[in-house]
mmCIF file of N, CA, C and O in Angstrom:
data_model
loop_
_atom_site.group_PDB
_atom_site.id
_atom_site.type_symbol
_atom_site.label_atom_id
_atom_site.label_comp_id
_atom_site.label_asym_id
_atom_site.label_seq_id
_atom_site.Cartn_x
_atom_site.Cartn_y
_atom_site.Cartn_z
ATOM 1 N N TYR A 16 110.941 118.761 109.127
ATOM 2 C CA TYR A 16 110.899 117.993 110.362
ATOM 3 C C TYR A 16 112.300 117.610 110.832
ATOM 4 O O TYR A 16 112.554 117.590 112.022
ATOM 5 N N LEU A 17 113.161 117.282 109.882
ATOM 6 C CA LEU A 17 114.525 116.887 110.239
ATOM 7 C C LEU A 17 115.236 118.022 110.969
ATOM 8 O O LEU A 17 115.830 117.803 112.017
ATOM 9 N N GLY A 18 115.134 119.236 110.452
ATOM 10 C CA GLY A 18 115.763 120.393 111.072
ATOM 11 C C GLY A 18 115.155 120.743 112.423
ATOM 12 O O GLY A 18 115.796 121.379 113.247
ATOM 13 N N LEU A 19 113.924 120.313 112.639
ATOM 14 C CA LEU A 19 113.250 120.579 113.901
ATOM 15 C C LEU A 19 113.431 119.443 114.900
ATOM 16 O O LEU A 19 112.854 119.465 115.981
ATOM 17 N N ASN A 20 114.213 118.434 114.497
ATOM 18 C CA ASN A 20 114.486 117.265 115.325
ATOM 19 C C ASN A 20 113.203 116.483 115.633
ATOM 20 O O ASN A 20 113.049 115.936 116.713
ATOM 21 N N ARG A 21 112.296 116.454 114.683
ATOM 22 C CA ARG A 21 111.067 115.682 114.799
ATOM 23 C C ARG A 21 111.238 114.455 113.912
ATOM 24 O O ARG A 21 110.749 114.401 112.783
ATOM 25 N N MET A 22 111.958 113.481 114.433
ATOM 26 C CA MET A 22 112.429 112.360 113.641
ATOM 27 C C MET A 22 111.318 111.458 113.100
ATOM 28 O O MET A 22 111.406 110.983 111.981
ATOM 29 N N GLU A 23 110.296 111.207 113.878
ATOM 30 C CA GLU A 23 109.225 110.334 113.389
ATOM 31 C C GLU A 23 108.494 110.976 112.212
ATOM 32 O O GLU A 23 108.203 110.313 111.222
ATOM 33 N N GLU A 24 108.216 112.277 112.318
ATOM 34 C CA GLU A 24 107.578 112.974 111.206
ATOM 35 C C GLU A 24 108.508 113.021 109.997
ATOM 36 O O GLU A 24 108.073 112.858 108.861
ATOM 37 N N ALA A 25 109.788 113.251 110.241
ATOM 38 C CA ALA A 25 110.771 113.278 109.158
ATOM 39 C C ALA A 25 110.841 111.910 108.484
ATOM 40 O O ALA A 25 110.876 111.823 107.248
ATOM 41 N N ARG A 26 110.831 110.853 109.286
ATOM 42 C CA ARG A 26 110.880 109.497 108.722
ATOM 43 C C ARG A 26 109.687 109.264 107.800
ATOM 44 O O ARG A 26 109.858 108.827 106.663
ATOM 45 N N GLU A 27 108.512 109.594 108.271
ATOM 46 C CA GLU A 27 107.307 109.406 107.457
ATOM 47 C C GLU A 27 107.377 110.212 106.165
ATOM 48 O O GLU A 27 107.044 109.704 105.090
ATOM 49 N N SER A 28 107.805 111.444 106.284
ATOM 50 C CA SER A 28 107.893 112.323 105.119
ATOM 51 C C SER A 28 108.889 111.798 104.088
ATOM 52 O O SER A 28 108.582 111.733 102.884
ATOM 53 N N PHE A 29 110.080 111.408 104.540
ATOM 54 C CA PHE A 29 111.093 110.921 103.609
ATOM 55 C C PHE A 29 110.736 109.548 103.039
ATOM 56 O O PHE A 29 111.064 109.247 101.885
ATOM 57 N N GLU A 30 110.063 108.706 103.818
ATOM 58 C CA GLU A 30 109.627 107.419 103.286
ATOM 59 C C GLU A 30 108.605 107.628 102.167
ATOM 60 O O GLU A 30 108.664 106.954 101.142
ATOM 61 N N GLN A 31 107.691 108.579 102.348
ATOM 62 C CA GLN A 31 106.721 108.888 101.297
ATOM 63 C C GLN A 31 107.421 109.462 100.067
ATOM 64 O O GLN A 31 107.105 109.085 98.936
ATOM 65 N N ALA A 32 108.364 110.352 100.293
ATOM 66 C CA ALA A 32 109.105 110.947 99.176
ATOM 67 C C ALA A 32 109.895 109.887 98.420
ATOM 68 O O ALA A 32 109.979 109.930 97.187
ATOM 69 N N MET A 33 110.440 108.928 99.143
ATOM 70 C CA MET A 33 111.218 107.886 98.493
ATOM 71 C C MET A 33 110.339 106.963 97.651
ATOM 72 O O MET A 33 110.792 106.442 96.634
ATOM 73 N N GLU A 34 109.098 106.770 98.075
ATOM 74 C CA GLU A 34 108.176 105.979 97.268
ATOM 75 C C GLU A 34 107.941 106.648 95.914
ATOM 76 O O GLU A 34 107.818 105.962 94.905
ATOM 77 N N MET A 35 107.901 107.970 95.918
ATOM 78 C CA MET A 35 107.665 108.711 94.677
ATOM 79 C C MET A 35 108.929 108.865 93.840
ATOM 80 O O MET A 35 108.867 108.838 92.620
ATOM 81 N N ARG A 36 110.087 109.049 94.493
ATOM 82 C CA ARG A 36 111.351 109.291 93.791
ATOM 83 C C ARG A 36 112.485 108.477 94.412
ATOM 84 O O ARG A 36 113.359 109.024 95.078
ATOM 85 N N PRO A 37 112.490 107.161 94.213
ATOM 86 C CA PRO A 37 113.535 106.330 94.821
ATOM 87 C C PRO A 37 114.929 106.582 94.251
ATOM 88 O O PRO A 37 115.918 106.112 94.807
ATOM 89 N N ASP A 38 115.007 107.354 93.168
ATOM 90 C CA ASP A 38 116.289 107.647 92.528
ATOM 91 C C ASP A 38 116.865 109.003 92.937
ATOM 92 O O ASP A 38 117.906 109.411 92.447
ATOM 93 N N LYS A 39 116.217 109.696 93.853
ATOM 94 C CA LYS A 39 116.651 111.030 94.284
ATOM 95 C C LYS A 39 117.662 110.895 95.419
ATOM 96 O O LYS A 39 117.341 110.459 96.522
ATOM 97 N N VAL A 40 118.908 111.234 95.136
ATOM 98 C CA VAL A 40 120.016 111.052 96.080
ATOM 99 C C VAL A 40 119.737 111.742 97.417
ATOM 100 O O VAL A 40 119.902 111.140 98.481
ATOM 101 N N LYS A 41 119.278 112.984 97.373
ATOM 102 C CA LYS A 41 119.047 113.746 98.607
ATOM 103 C C LYS A 41 117.992 113.082 99.487
ATOM 104 O O LYS A 41 118.146 113.014 100.708
ATOM 105 N N THR A 42 116.944 112.569 98.880
ATOM 106 C CA THR A 42 115.876 111.924 99.641
ATOM 107 C C THR A 42 116.377 110.659 100.321
ATOM 108 O O THR A 42 116.129 110.447 101.513
ATOM 109 N N VAL A 43 117.086 109.830 99.582
ATOM 110 C CA VAL A 43 117.607 108.577 100.138
ATOM 111 C C VAL A 43 118.602 108.889 101.258
ATOM 112 O O VAL A 43 118.563 108.283 102.332
ATOM 113 N N TYR A 44 119.485 109.856 101.025
ATOM 114 C CA TYR A 44 120.457 110.256 102.044
ATOM 115 C C TYR A 44 119.759 110.743 103.312
ATOM 116 O O TYR A 44 120.104 110.335 104.426
ATOM 117 N N ASN A 45 118.767 111.607 103.149
ATOM 118 C CA ASN A 45 118.098 112.162 104.326
ATOM 119 C C ASN A 45 117.308 111.108 105.095
ATOM 120 O O ASN A 45 117.261 111.150 106.319
ATOM 121 N N LEU A 46 116.704 110.157 104.404
ATOM 122 C CA LEU A 46 116.030 109.069 105.102
ATOM 123 C C LEU A 46 117.048 108.238 105.873
ATOM 124 O O LEU A 46 116.808 107.859 107.026
ATOM 125 N N ALA A 47 118.198 107.992 105.289
ATOM 126 C CA ALA A 47 119.261 107.268 105.996
ATOM 127 C C ALA A 47 119.694 108.034 107.241
ATOM 128 O O ALA A 47 119.884 107.441 108.307
ATOM 129 N N LEU A 48 119.809 109.333 107.125
ATOM 130 C CA LEU A 48 120.196 110.166 108.266
ATOM 131 C C LEU A 48 119.151 110.077 109.380
ATOM 132 O O LEU A 48 119.500 109.957 110.556
ATOM 133 N N VAL A 49 117.884 110.095 109.017
ATOM 134 C CA VAL A 49 116.816 109.963 110.008
ATOM 135 C C VAL A 49 116.913 108.608 110.698
ATOM 136 O O VAL A 49 116.833 108.518 111.926
ATOM 137 N N TYR A 50 117.089 107.543 109.913
ATOM 138 C CA TYR A 50 117.229 106.210 110.500
ATOM 139 C C TYR A 50 118.405 106.177 111.482
ATOM 140 O O TYR A 50 118.314 105.609 112.566
ATOM 141 N N GLU A 51 119.509 106.801 111.080
ATOM 142 C CA GLU A 51 120.686 106.843 111.956
ATOM 143 C C GLU A 51 120.348 107.541 113.272
ATOM 144 O O GLU A 51 120.682 107.058 114.350
ATOM 145 N N LYS A 52 119.665 108.665 113.194
ATOM 146 C CA LYS A 52 119.306 109.416 114.399
ATOM 147 C C LYS A 52 118.303 108.660 115.265
ATOM 148 O O LYS A 52 118.258 108.855 116.472
ATOM 149 N N LEU A 53 117.504 107.786 114.644
ATOM 150 C CA LEU A 53 116.546 106.970 115.388
ATOM 151 C C LEU A 53 117.188 105.700 115.945
ATOM 152 O O LEU A 53 116.527 104.901 116.598
ATOM 153 N N GLY A 54 118.489 105.501 115.678
ATOM 154 C CA GLY A 54 119.195 104.332 116.187
ATOM 155 C C GLY A 54 119.037 103.094 115.320
ATOM 156 O O GLY A 54 119.388 101.998 115.741
ATOM 157 N N LEU A 55 118.535 103.265 114.108
ATOM 158 C CA LEU A 55 118.348 102.146 113.177
ATOM 159 C C LEU A 55 119.561 102.075 112.249
ATOM 160 O O LEU A 55 119.490 102.365 111.048
ATOM 161 N N GLN A 56 120.686 101.681 112.841
ATOM 162 C CA GLN A 56 121.978 101.749 112.149
ATOM 163 C C GLN A 56 122.049 100.888 110.882
ATOM 164 O O GLN A 56 122.612 101.323 109.879
ATOM 165 N N GLU A 57 121.507 99.686 110.939
ATOM 166 C CA GLU A 57 121.573 98.800 109.762
ATOM 167 C C GLU A 57 120.781 99.377 108.591
ATOM 168 O O GLU A 57 121.246 99.361 107.459
ATOM 169 N N LYS A 58 119.584 99.875 108.879
ATOM 170 C CA LYS A 58 118.771 100.501 107.834
ATOM 171 C C LYS A 58 119.493 101.715 107.271
ATOM 172 O O LYS A 58 119.503 101.939 106.061
ATOM 173 N N ALA A 59 120.080 102.505 108.150
ATOM 174 C CA ALA A 59 120.796 103.704 107.719
ATOM 175 C C ALA A 59 121.957 103.326 106.814
ATOM 176 O O ALA A 59 122.128 103.911 105.734
ATOM 177 N N LYS A 60 122.731 102.352 107.221
ATOM 178 C CA LYS A 60 123.907 101.958 106.432
ATOM 179 C C LYS A 60 123.492 101.454 105.052
ATOM 180 O O LYS A 60 124.128 101.775 104.045
ATOM 181 N N ARG A 61 122.418 100.652 105.002
ATOM 182 C CA ARG A 61 121.939 100.161 103.699
ATOM 183 C C ARG A 61 121.537 101.323 102.787
ATOM 184 O O ARG A 61 121.861 101.331 101.603
ATOM 185 N N LEU A 62 120.832 102.301 103.355
ATOM 186 C CA LEU A 62 120.405 103.428 102.531
ATOM 187 C C LEU A 62 121.565 104.334 102.130
ATOM 188 O O LEU A 62 121.572 104.863 101.017
ATOM 189 N N TYR A 63 122.548 104.520 103.002
ATOM 190 C CA TYR A 63 123.733 105.282 102.605
ATOM 191 C C TYR A 63 124.413 104.575 101.432
ATOM 192 O O TYR A 63 124.841 105.221 100.475
ATOM 193 N N GLY A 64 124.493 103.250 101.510
ATOM 194 C CA GLY A 64 125.079 102.485 100.414
ATOM 195 C C GLY A 64 124.274 102.639 99.138
ATOM 196 O O GLY A 64 124.837 102.815 98.055
ATOM 197 N N ARG A 65 122.966 102.583 99.274
ATOM 198 C CA ARG A 65 122.094 102.750 98.102
ATOM 199 C C ARG A 65 122.259 104.147 97.503
ATOM 200 O O ARG A 65 122.386 104.301 96.287
ATOM 201 N N ALA A 66 122.261 105.164 98.345
ATOM 202 C CA ALA A 66 122.416 106.538 97.863
ATOM 203 C C ALA A 66 123.752 106.719 97.154
ATOM 204 O O ALA A 66 123.832 107.405 96.131
ATOM 205 N N SER A 67 124.782 106.084 97.669
ATOM 206 C CA SER A 67 126.108 106.248 97.071
ATOM 207 C C SER A 67 126.211 105.591 95.700
ATOM 208 O O SER A 67 127.127 105.887 94.941
ATOM 209 N N GLN A 68 125.251 104.720 95.361
ATOM 210 C CA GLN A 68 125.246 104.053 94.057
ATOM 211 C C GLN A 68 124.376 104.762 93.017
ATOM 212 O O GLN A 68 124.411 104.405 91.834
ATOM 213 N N LEU A 69 123.601 105.743 93.457
ATOM 214 C CA LEU A 69 122.707 106.435 92.525
ATOM 215 C C LEU A 69 123.482 107.359 91.599
ATOM 216 O O LEU A 69 124.575 107.819 91.923
ATOM 217 N N LYS A 70 122.887 107.630 90.474
ATOM 218 C CA LYS A 70 123.506 108.491 89.472
ATOM 219 C C LYS A 70 123.113 109.949 89.740
ATOM 220 O O LYS A 70 121.922 110.270 89.749
ATOM 221 N N PRO A 71 124.095 110.817 89.967
ATOM 222 C CA PRO A 71 123.760 112.222 90.224
ATOM 223 C C PRO A 71 123.214 112.888 88.963
ATOM 224 O O PRO A 71 123.695 112.650 87.872
ATOM 225 N N GLN A 72 122.191 113.716 89.146
ATOM 226 C CA GLN A 72 121.576 114.421 88.020
ATOM 227 C C GLN A 72 121.953 115.902 88.024
ATOM 228 O O GLN A 72 121.855 116.556 87.001
ATOM 229 N N THR A 73 122.387 116.399 89.192
ATOM 230 C CA THR A 73 122.729 117.820 89.321
ATOM 231 C C THR A 73 123.996 117.948 90.174
ATOM 232 O O THR A 73 124.450 116.972 90.785
ATOM 233 N N ALA A 74 124.517 119.156 90.241
ATOM 234 C CA ALA A 74 125.679 119.413 91.105
ATOM 235 C C ALA A 74 125.302 119.181 92.564
ATOM 236 O O ALA A 74 126.111 118.669 93.350
ATOM 237 N N GLU A 75 124.076 119.531 92.928
ATOM 238 C CA GLU A 75 123.625 119.292 94.303
ATOM 239 C C GLU A 75 123.592 117.790 94.596
ATOM 240 O O GLU A 75 124.005 117.353 95.671
ATOM 241 N N ASP A 76 123.124 117.002 93.633
ATOM 242 C CA ASP A 76 123.120 115.546 93.806
ATOM 243 C C ASP A 76 124.528 115.024 94.049
ATOM 244 O O ASP A 76 124.729 114.114 94.848
ATOM 245 N N GLU A 77 125.492 115.596 93.363
ATOM 246 C CA GLU A 77 126.888 115.177 93.529
ATOM 247 C C GLU A 77 127.348 115.410 94.969
ATOM 248 O O GLU A 77 128.034 114.570 95.550
ATOM 249 N N MET A 78 126.936 116.531 95.556
ATOM 250 C CA MET A 78 127.284 116.824 96.953
ATOM 251 C C MET A 78 126.683 115.766 97.880
ATOM 252 O O MET A 78 127.358 115.239 98.758
ATOM 253 N N TRP A 79 125.389 115.437 97.684
ATOM 254 C CA TRP A 79 124.728 114.431 98.516
ATOM 255 C C TRP A 79 125.361 113.061 98.294
ATOM 256 O O TRP A 79 125.495 112.273 99.223
ATOM 257 N N LEU A 80 125.761 112.796 97.069
ATOM 258 C CA LEU A 80 126.414 111.526 96.749
ATOM 259 C C LEU A 80 127.719 111.378 97.523
ATOM 260 O O LEU A 80 128.000 110.321 98.096
ATOM 261 N N GLN A 81 128.510 112.447 97.574
ATOM 262 C CA GLN A 81 129.768 112.415 98.328
ATOM 263 C C GLN A 81 129.517 112.183 99.815
ATOM 264 O O GLN A 81 130.221 111.406 100.462
ATOM 265 N N LYS A 82 128.499 112.848 100.365
ATOM 266 C CA LYS A 82 128.167 112.658 101.777
ATOM 267 C C LYS A 82 127.750 111.205 102.034
ATOM 268 O O LYS A 82 128.135 110.609 103.029
ATOM 269 N N ALA A 83 126.949 110.658 101.131
ATOM 270 C CA ALA A 83 126.497 109.271 101.276
ATOM 271 C C ALA A 83 127.675 108.311 101.223
ATOM 272 O O ALA A 83 127.743 107.363 102.009
ATOM 273 N N ARG A 84 128.621 108.558 100.340
ATOM 274 C CA ARG A 84 129.800 107.686 100.233
ATOM 275 C C ARG A 84 130.604 107.715 101.517
ATOM 276 O O ARG A 84 131.122 106.677 101.956
ATOM 277 N N GLU A 85 130.737 108.886 102.124
ATOM 278 C CA GLU A 85 131.458 108.992 103.398
ATOM 279 C C GLU A 85 130.749 108.200 104.499
ATOM 280 O O GLU A 85 131.385 107.500 105.278
ATOM 281 N N LYS A 86 129.435 108.317 104.566
ATOM 282 C CA LYS A 86 128.662 107.625 105.598
ATOM 283 C C LYS A 86 128.612 106.127 105.364
ATOM 284 O O LYS A 86 128.488 105.355 106.310
ATOM 285 N N ALA A 87 128.696 105.705 104.106
ATOM 286 C CA ALA A 87 128.590 104.284 103.760
ATOM 287 C C ALA A 87 129.849 103.503 104.140
ATOM 288 O O ALA A 87 129.818 102.277 104.205
ATOM 289 N N LYS A 88 130.936 104.191 104.410
ATOM 290 C CA LYS A 88 132.206 103.516 104.733
ATOM 291 C C LYS A 88 132.127 102.766 106.045
ATOM 292 O O LYS A 88 131.476 103.085 106.947
#
């Protein structure tokens, strides 16, 4: 949904995914990105901050972690 610019569907999908895996860096980052695109800047900033504090489990997580740290500034 995010790639299709269907933000409300993307928000719902990532919120559900976050309920199941709140420790997944990519999920938290992508939900923050959706919030940002929806104009919910405070929510986005909080989630970027949260994502930047998570522990990476894979090399891909490390990439998402770096992106989150940049956005959290």
